[in-house]
PDB file of C-alpha atoms in Angstrom:
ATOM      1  CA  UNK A 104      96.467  78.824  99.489  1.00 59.00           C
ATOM      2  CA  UNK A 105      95.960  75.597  97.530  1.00 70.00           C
ATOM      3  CA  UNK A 106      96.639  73.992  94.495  1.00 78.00           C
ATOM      4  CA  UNK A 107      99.114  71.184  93.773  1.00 81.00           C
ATOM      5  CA  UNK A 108     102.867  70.430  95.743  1.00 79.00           C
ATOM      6  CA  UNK A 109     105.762  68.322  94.645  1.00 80.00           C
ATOM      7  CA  UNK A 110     106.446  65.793  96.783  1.00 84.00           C
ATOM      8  CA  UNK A 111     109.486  66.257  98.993  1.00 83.00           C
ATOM      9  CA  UNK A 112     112.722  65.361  97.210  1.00 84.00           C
ATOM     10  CA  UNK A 113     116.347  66.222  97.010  1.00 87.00           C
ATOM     11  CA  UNK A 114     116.916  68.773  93.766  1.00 91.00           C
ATOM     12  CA  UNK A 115     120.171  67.496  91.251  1.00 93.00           C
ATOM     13  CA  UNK A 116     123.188  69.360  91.374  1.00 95.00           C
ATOM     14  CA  UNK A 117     124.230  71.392  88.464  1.00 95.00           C
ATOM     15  CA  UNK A 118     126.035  73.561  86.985  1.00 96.00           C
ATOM     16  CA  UNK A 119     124.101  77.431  85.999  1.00 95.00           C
ATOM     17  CA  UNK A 120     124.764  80.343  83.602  1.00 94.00           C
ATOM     18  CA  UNK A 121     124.331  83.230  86.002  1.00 92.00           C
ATOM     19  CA  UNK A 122     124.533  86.645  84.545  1.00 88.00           C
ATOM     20  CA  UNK A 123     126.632  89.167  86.289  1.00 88.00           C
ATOM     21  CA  UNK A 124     127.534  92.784  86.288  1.00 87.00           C
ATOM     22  CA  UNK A 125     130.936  94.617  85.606  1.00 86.00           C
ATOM     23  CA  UNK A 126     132.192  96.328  88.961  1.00 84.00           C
ATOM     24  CA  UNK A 127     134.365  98.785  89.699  1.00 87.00           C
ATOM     25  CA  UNK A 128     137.617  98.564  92.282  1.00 90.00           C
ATOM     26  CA  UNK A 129     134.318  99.807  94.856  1.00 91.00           C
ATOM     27  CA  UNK A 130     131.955  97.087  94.004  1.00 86.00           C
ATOM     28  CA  UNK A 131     129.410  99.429  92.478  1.00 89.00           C
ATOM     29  CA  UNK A 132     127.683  98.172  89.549  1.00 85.00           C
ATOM     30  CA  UNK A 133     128.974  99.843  86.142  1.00 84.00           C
ATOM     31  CA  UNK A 134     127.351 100.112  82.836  1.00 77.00           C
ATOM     32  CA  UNK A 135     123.600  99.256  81.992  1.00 77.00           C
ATOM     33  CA  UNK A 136     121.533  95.822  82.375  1.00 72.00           C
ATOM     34  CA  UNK A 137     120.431  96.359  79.095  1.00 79.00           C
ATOM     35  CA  UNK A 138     123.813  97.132  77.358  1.00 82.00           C
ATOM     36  CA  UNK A 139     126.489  95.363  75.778  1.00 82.00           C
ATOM     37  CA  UNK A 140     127.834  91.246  77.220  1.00 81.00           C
ATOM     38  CA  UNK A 141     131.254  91.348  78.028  1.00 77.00           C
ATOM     39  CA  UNK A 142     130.983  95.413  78.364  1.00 81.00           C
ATOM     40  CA  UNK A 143     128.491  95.684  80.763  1.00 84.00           C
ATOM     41  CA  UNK A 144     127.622  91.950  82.083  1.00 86.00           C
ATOM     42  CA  UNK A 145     128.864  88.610  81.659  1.00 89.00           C
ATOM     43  CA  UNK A 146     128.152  85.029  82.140  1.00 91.00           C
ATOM     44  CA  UNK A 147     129.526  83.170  85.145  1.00 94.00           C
ATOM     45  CA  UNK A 148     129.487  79.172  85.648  1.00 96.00           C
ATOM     46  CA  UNK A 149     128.247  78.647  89.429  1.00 95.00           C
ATOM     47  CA  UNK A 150     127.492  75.166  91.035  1.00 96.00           C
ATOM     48  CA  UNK A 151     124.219  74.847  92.509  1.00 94.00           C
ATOM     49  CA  UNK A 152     124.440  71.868  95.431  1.00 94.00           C
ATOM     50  CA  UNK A 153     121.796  69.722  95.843  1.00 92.00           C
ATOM     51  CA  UNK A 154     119.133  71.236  97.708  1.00 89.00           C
ATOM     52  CA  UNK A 155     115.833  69.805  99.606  1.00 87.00           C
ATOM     53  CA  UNK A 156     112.249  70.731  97.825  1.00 85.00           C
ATOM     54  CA  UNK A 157     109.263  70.998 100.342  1.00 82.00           C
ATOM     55  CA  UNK A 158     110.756  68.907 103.025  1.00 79.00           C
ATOM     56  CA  UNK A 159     109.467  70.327 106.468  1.00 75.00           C
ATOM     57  CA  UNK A 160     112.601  71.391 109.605  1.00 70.00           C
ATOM     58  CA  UNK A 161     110.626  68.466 111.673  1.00 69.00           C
ATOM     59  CA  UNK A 162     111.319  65.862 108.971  1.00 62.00           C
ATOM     60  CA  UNK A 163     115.132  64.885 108.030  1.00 62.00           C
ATOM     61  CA  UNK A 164     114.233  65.124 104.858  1.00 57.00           C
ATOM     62  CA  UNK A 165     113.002  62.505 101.504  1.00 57.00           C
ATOM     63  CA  UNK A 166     113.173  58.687 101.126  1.00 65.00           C
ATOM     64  CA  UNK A 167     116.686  58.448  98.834  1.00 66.00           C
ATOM     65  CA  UNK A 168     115.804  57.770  95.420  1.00 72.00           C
ATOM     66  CA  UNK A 169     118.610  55.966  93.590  1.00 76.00           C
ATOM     67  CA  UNK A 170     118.784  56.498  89.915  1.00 79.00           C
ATOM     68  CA  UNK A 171     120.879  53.777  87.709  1.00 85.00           C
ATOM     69  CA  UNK A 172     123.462  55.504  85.977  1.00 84.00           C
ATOM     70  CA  UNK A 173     123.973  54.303  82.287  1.00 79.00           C
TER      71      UNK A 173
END
């Protein structure tokens, strides 16, 4: 497999939309993935940590990069 890689670094935190299904008092999934928001799915806020890109188990992990905040 070749092509191009990113160079290890540390992904940003942030916030996500994440789409989720209606349940019933079981936990099965109600309605139809195609059907109605707020009837059959809805949008969720979820935080996404900041996670390590490419970085090998044998390596702790990227140089810090430190970004000046404005």
């Amino acid at each position: 497999m070749g092509g191009w890689r990113l160079p290890p670094h540390i992904r940003k935190a942030h916030w996500h939309r994440v789409r989720v299904a209606v349940r019933d008092e079981a936990g099965v999934i109600v309605g139809d993935r195609a059907g109605q928001q707020g009837v059959d799915w809805f949008y969720e806020l979820r935080w996404y940590p900041p996670t390590p890109v490419n970085v090998s188990p044998a390596t702790t992990g990227p140089d810090p990069v430190v970004r000046k905040v404005t």
